[in-house]
Amino acid sequence: MSITADNLLRILVILLVAIVLTVVLRFVVARVIRRLGRLPARQLGVSNSAKIVLGQPQRMGQRLQTFQSVLNSTIAIVIGSVALLMILAELGVQVAPLLASAGVVGVAVAFGAQSLVRDIISGVFMLVEDQYGVGDRVELGSTGAVMAAGTVEQVTLRITTVRDDDGRVWHIRNGEVMRVANESQGWSHAVAQVQVVPGTDIAETRDVMTRVTTQLRAEESYSDAILDDAEVRVEEISGAGITLRWAVRTRPGQQWRVASAMRRRLTTAFAEQGIQLV
């Protein structure tokens, strides 16, 4: 098998065209995604009420980013495969028999590629159903076990990449994910528990917690994060003390900031009212 200068020139042209086509298509995808991200909610099929309550613009942006990641990887695979076949043809390799035998080989490989097919199918359904996307904080698990918990960094049709709180990156096959707990969809709960000494006036304590919540929600930095009034209820009464649970609905990802601010302010408010914590 001899390779002439013309073959080398054509191979270089094939590589150049493949690279340019990949860059151009990725640019087009990025531009389309940006335009979709700027469309009004009604053109994306999102009601105004859902947009206000569920923080839909942020959610739509995350979903579009996920689709962009999947489309980019698909473009690279398709163009790379076609370019490889064309290069093999230039090198004198008979491509036609390879393509003709693809069906026979496919049957043989299918038995060993069942997990790959399952991963891809699961990835497709995950994207269509919007189970999670890039930027979501999730907990992915299989039957009876937690596989990984953290922030989704990348999603492809086969693999989901999650970075946990310790900075470790987890690469999880989509077909292995049996359940998904998504903390970034719709709304979240900010929760704070306090335990006061026995004999404390429960009604007064609840009034203090409600008042602090109202003040927090009235502030500009927290008014957009808190979606509803807080619920304060008695969680437990024992000889060690009285436990009260404070919970409020927040926008996705804001629950930790709101809960932290609430705990700080409750400590100060209880001290001013003479309410003793355990």
Coordinates of C-alpha atoms in Angstrom, one line a residue:
M1 CA 0.0 0.0 0.0
S2 CA 1.6 3.2 -1.2
I3 CA 0.7 6.7 -0.1
T4 CA 1.2 9.4 -2.6
A5 CA 1.5 13.2 -2.1
D6 CA -2.1 13.5 -3.4
N7 CA -3.3 11.1 -0.7
L8 CA -1.6 13.1 2.0
L9 CA -3.0 16.3 0.6
R10 CA -6.5 14.9 0.6
I11 CA -6.1 13.6 4.1
L12 CA -5.0 17.1 5.3
V13 CA -8.0 18.6 3.5
I14 CA -10.3 16.1 5.2
L15 CA -8.9 16.9 8.6
L16 CA -9.1 20.6 8.0
V17 CA -12.7 20.4 6.8
A18 CA -13.7 18.2 9.8
I19 CA -12.1 20.7 12.2
V20 CA -13.7 23.7 10.6
L21 CA -17.1 22.0 10.3
T22 CA -17.0 21.0 14.0
V23 CA -16.1 24.5 15.0
V24 CA -18.8 26.1 12.8
L25 CA -21.5 23.7 14.0
R26 CA -20.6 24.2 17.6
F27 CA -20.7 28.0 17.0
V28 CA -24.2 27.6 15.4
V29 CA -25.4 25.5 18.4
A30 CA -24.1 28.0 20.9
R31 CA -25.8 30.9 19.0
V32 CA -29.1 29.1 18.8
I33 CA -28.9 28.2 22.5
R34 CA -28.2 31.9 23.4
R35 CA -31.2 33.0 21.3
L36 CA -33.5 30.4 22.9
G37 CA -32.3 31.6 26.3
R38 CA -33.5 35.2 25.5
L39 CA -37.0 34.1 24.3
P40 CA -40.0 35.2 26.5
A41 CA -41.5 32.6 28.7
R42 CA -44.7 32.3 26.6
Q43 CA -42.7 31.3 23.5
L44 CA -40.9 28.5 25.5
G45 CA -44.2 27.1 26.7
V46 CA -43.7 28.4 30.3
S47 CA -46.6 30.2 32.0
N48 CA -46.0 33.5 33.8
S49 CA -47.1 32.0 37.1
A50 CA -44.6 29.1 36.8
K51 CA -41.9 31.6 35.8
I52 CA -42.4 33.7 39.0
V53 CA -42.9 30.8 41.4
L54 CA -40.4 28.3 40.1
G55 CA -37.6 30.5 38.9
Q56 CA -38.1 29.3 35.4
P57 CA -35.5 31.5 33.5
Q58 CA -32.7 30.0 35.5
R59 CA -34.0 26.5 35.1
M60 CA -34.4 27.0 31.3
G61 CA -30.9 28.3 31.1
Q62 CA -29.6 25.2 32.8
R63 CA -31.6 22.9 30.5
L64 CA -30.3 24.7 27.4
Q65 CA -26.8 24.4 28.6
T66 CA -27.2 20.7 29.1
F67 CA -28.6 20.3 25.5
Q68 CA -25.6 22.3 24.2
S69 CA -23.2 19.9 26.0
V70 CA -24.9 16.9 24.5
L71 CA -25.1 18.4 21.0
N72 CA -21.4 19.3 21.0
S73 CA -20.3 15.8 21.9
T74 CA -22.7 14.3 19.3
I75 CA -21.3 16.6 16.6
A76 CA -17.7 15.7 17.4
I77 CA -18.5 11.9 17.3
V78 CA -20.4 12.0 14.0
I79 CA -17.9 14.3 12.1
G80 CA -15.0 12.4 13.6
S81 CA -16.4 9.0 12.5
V82 CA -17.1 10.2 8.9
A83 CA -13.6 11.8 8.7
L84 CA -12.0 8.6 9.9
L85 CA -13.8 6.5 7.2
M86 CA -12.7 9.0 4.5
I87 CA -9.1 8.9 5.7
L88 CA -9.1 5.1 5.8
A89 CA -10.3 5.1 2.2
E90 CA -7.4 7.5 1.2
L91 CA -5.0 5.1 2.9
G92 CA -6.2 2.3 0.7
V93 CA -8.4 0.5 3.2
Q94 CA -11.5 -1.1 1.7
V95 CA -14.3 0.8 3.6
A96 CA -17.2 -0.8 1.7
P97 CA -16.7 -4.3 3.1
L98 CA -16.4 -2.8 6.6
L99 CA -19.7 -1.0 6.2
A100 CA -21.3 -4.1 4.7
S101 CA -20.2 -6.3 7.6
A102 CA -21.3 -3.7 10.1
G103 CA -24.7 -5.4 10.5
V104 CA -23.1 -8.8 11.3
V105 CA -20.5 -7.2 13.6
G106 CA -23.3 -5.2 15.2
V107 CA -25.1 -8.3 16.2
A108 CA -22.0 -9.8 17.8
V109 CA -21.1 -6.5 19.5
A110 CA -24.7 -5.9 20.7
F111 CA -24.4 -8.6 23.3
G112 CA -21.4 -6.9 24.8
A113 CA -22.7 -3.3 24.3
Q114 CA -26.0 -3.7 26.1
S115 CA -24.9 -1.5 29.0
L116 CA -23.8 1.2 26.5
V117 CA -27.2 1.1 24.8
R118 CA -28.9 1.3 28.2
D119 CA -26.8 4.3 29.2
I120 CA -27.6 6.2 26.0
I121 CA -31.4 5.4 26.2
S122 CA -31.4 6.5 29.8
G123 CA -29.5 9.7 28.9
V124 CA -32.1 10.5 26.2
F125 CA -35.0 10.0 28.6
M126 CA -33.2 12.1 31.3
L127 CA -32.9 15.0 28.9
V128 CA -36.4 14.8 27.5
E129 CA -37.9 14.5 31.0
D130 CA -35.6 17.3 32.4
Q131 CA -34.6 15.2 35.4
Y132 CA -31.5 17.3 36.0
G133 CA -29.1 19.5 34.1
V134 CA -25.8 21.3 34.3
G135 CA -25.5 23.3 37.5
D136 CA -28.2 21.3 39.4
R137 CA -27.4 20.0 42.8
V138 CA -28.4 16.4 42.8
E139 CA -28.1 13.1 44.6
L140 CA -27.9 10.2 42.2
G141 CA -28.5 6.7 43.5
S142 CA -28.9 3.1 42.5
T143 CA -31.0 0.5 44.3
G144 CA -30.4 1.0 48.0
A145 CA -27.3 3.1 47.7
V146 CA -26.2 6.6 47.0
M147 CA -23.8 6.8 44.1
A148 CA -22.8 10.5 44.2
A149 CA -24.1 13.8 45.6
G150 CA -23.0 17.2 44.4
T151 CA -23.3 19.7 41.5
V152 CA -23.7 18.5 37.9
E153 CA -20.8 19.7 35.8
Q154 CA -21.4 17.9 32.5
V155 CA -24.1 15.7 30.9
T156 CA -23.7 13.5 27.9
L157 CA -25.9 10.8 26.5
R158 CA -23.7 8.2 28.3
I159 CA -22.1 9.9 31.3
T160 CA -23.1 12.4 34.0
T161 CA -20.2 14.2 35.7
V162 CA -20.8 15.3 39.3
R163 CA -18.5 17.2 41.6
D164 CA -19.1 16.5 45.3
D165 CA -18.6 18.9 48.3
D166 CA -15.0 17.5 48.8
G167 CA -14.1 18.5 45.3
R168 CA -14.0 15.0 43.9
V169 CA -15.4 14.4 40.4
W170 CA -17.7 11.5 39.8
H171 CA -18.3 10.0 36.4
I172 CA -21.6 8.1 36.5
R173 CA -23.1 6.0 33.7
N174 CA -26.7 7.2 33.0
G175 CA -27.9 3.6 32.9
E176 CA -26.8 3.0 36.5
V177 CA -28.9 5.9 37.9
M178 CA -32.1 4.4 39.3
R179 CA -33.2 7.5 41.2
V180 CA -32.5 11.2 41.2
A181 CA -33.0 13.7 44.1
N182 CA -32.8 17.2 42.6
E183 CA -32.4 20.1 45.0
S184 CA -32.5 22.7 42.2
Q185 CA -35.8 22.1 40.5
G186 CA -38.9 24.1 41.3
W187 CA -38.4 25.2 44.9
S188 CA -36.5 24.2 48.0
H189 CA -37.0 24.2 51.8
A190 CA -34.9 26.2 54.2
V191 CA -35.1 24.6 57.6
A192 CA -33.8 25.6 61.0
Q193 CA -34.4 23.9 64.3
V194 CA -34.0 25.4 67.8
Q195 CA -34.3 23.8 71.2
V196 CA -35.3 26.0 74.2
V197 CA -35.2 25.1 77.8
P198 CA -38.2 23.4 79.4
G199 CA -40.9 25.8 80.6
T200 CA -40.4 28.3 77.9
D201 CA -43.5 30.1 76.6
I202 CA -44.1 28.3 73.2
A203 CA -46.5 31.0 71.9
E204 CA -43.9 33.7 72.5
T205 CA -41.1 31.7 71.0
R206 CA -43.2 31.1 67.8
D207 CA -44.1 34.8 67.7
V208 CA -40.4 35.8 67.8
M209 CA -39.6 33.3 65.0
T210 CA -42.5 34.6 62.8
R211 CA -41.5 38.2 63.4
V212 CA -37.8 37.5 62.5
T213 CA -39.0 35.7 59.3
T214 CA -41.1 38.7 58.3
Q215 CA -38.2 41.1 58.8
L216 CA -35.9 38.8 56.8
R217 CA -38.3 38.5 53.9
A218 CA -38.8 42.3 53.8
E219 CA -35.1 42.9 53.1
E220 CA -34.1 43.4 49.5
S221 CA -31.3 40.7 49.6
Y222 CA -33.7 38.0 50.7
S223 CA -37.1 39.1 49.3
D224 CA -36.5 37.4 46.0
A225 CA -35.1 34.2 47.6
I226 CA -38.1 33.6 49.9
L227 CA -41.3 32.5 48.2
D228 CA -43.7 32.0 51.0
D229 CA -44.4 32.6 54.7
A230 CA -42.6 30.4 57.2
E231 CA -44.1 27.5 59.0
V232 CA -43.2 27.2 62.7
R233 CA -44.3 24.1 64.6
V234 CA -43.4 22.2 67.7
E235 CA -41.2 19.2 66.7
E236 CA -40.6 17.6 70.1
I237 CA -41.1 18.1 73.8
S238 CA -38.9 16.3 76.3
G239 CA -37.2 16.7 79.6
A240 CA -34.1 18.1 77.8
G241 CA -36.1 20.9 76.2
I242 CA -38.6 22.0 73.5
T243 CA -37.7 21.7 69.9
L244 CA -39.3 24.0 67.3
R245 CA -38.9 23.6 63.6
W246 CA -38.8 26.6 61.2
A247 CA -39.3 26.0 57.5
V248 CA -39.8 28.3 54.6
R249 CA -40.1 27.7 50.8
T250 CA -37.2 29.3 48.8
R251 CA -35.9 29.4 45.3
P252 CA -33.6 26.6 44.3
G253 CA -30.2 26.9 45.7
Q254 CA -31.1 29.6 48.1
Q255 CA -32.1 27.4 51.0
W256 CA -28.7 27.3 52.7
R257 CA -28.2 31.0 52.6
V258 CA -31.7 31.7 54.0
A259 CA -31.4 29.1 56.7
S260 CA -28.0 30.4 57.8
A261 CA -29.3 34.0 58.1
M262 CA -32.4 32.8 60.0
R263 CA -30.2 30.9 62.6
R264 CA -28.0 33.9 63.1
R265 CA -31.0 36.3 63.7
L266 CA -32.9 33.9 65.9
T267 CA -29.9 33.7 68.2
T268 CA -29.9 37.5 68.6
A269 CA -33.7 37.8 68.8
F270 CA -33.9 35.1 71.5
A271 CA -31.2 36.8 73.6
E272 CA -33.1 40.1 73.4
Q273 CA -36.3 38.5 74.5
G274 CA -34.7 36.5 77.3
I275 CA -35.5 33.1 75.6
Q276 CA -32.9 30.5 76.6
L277 CA -31.6 27.9 74.2
V278 CA -30.5 24.5 75.3

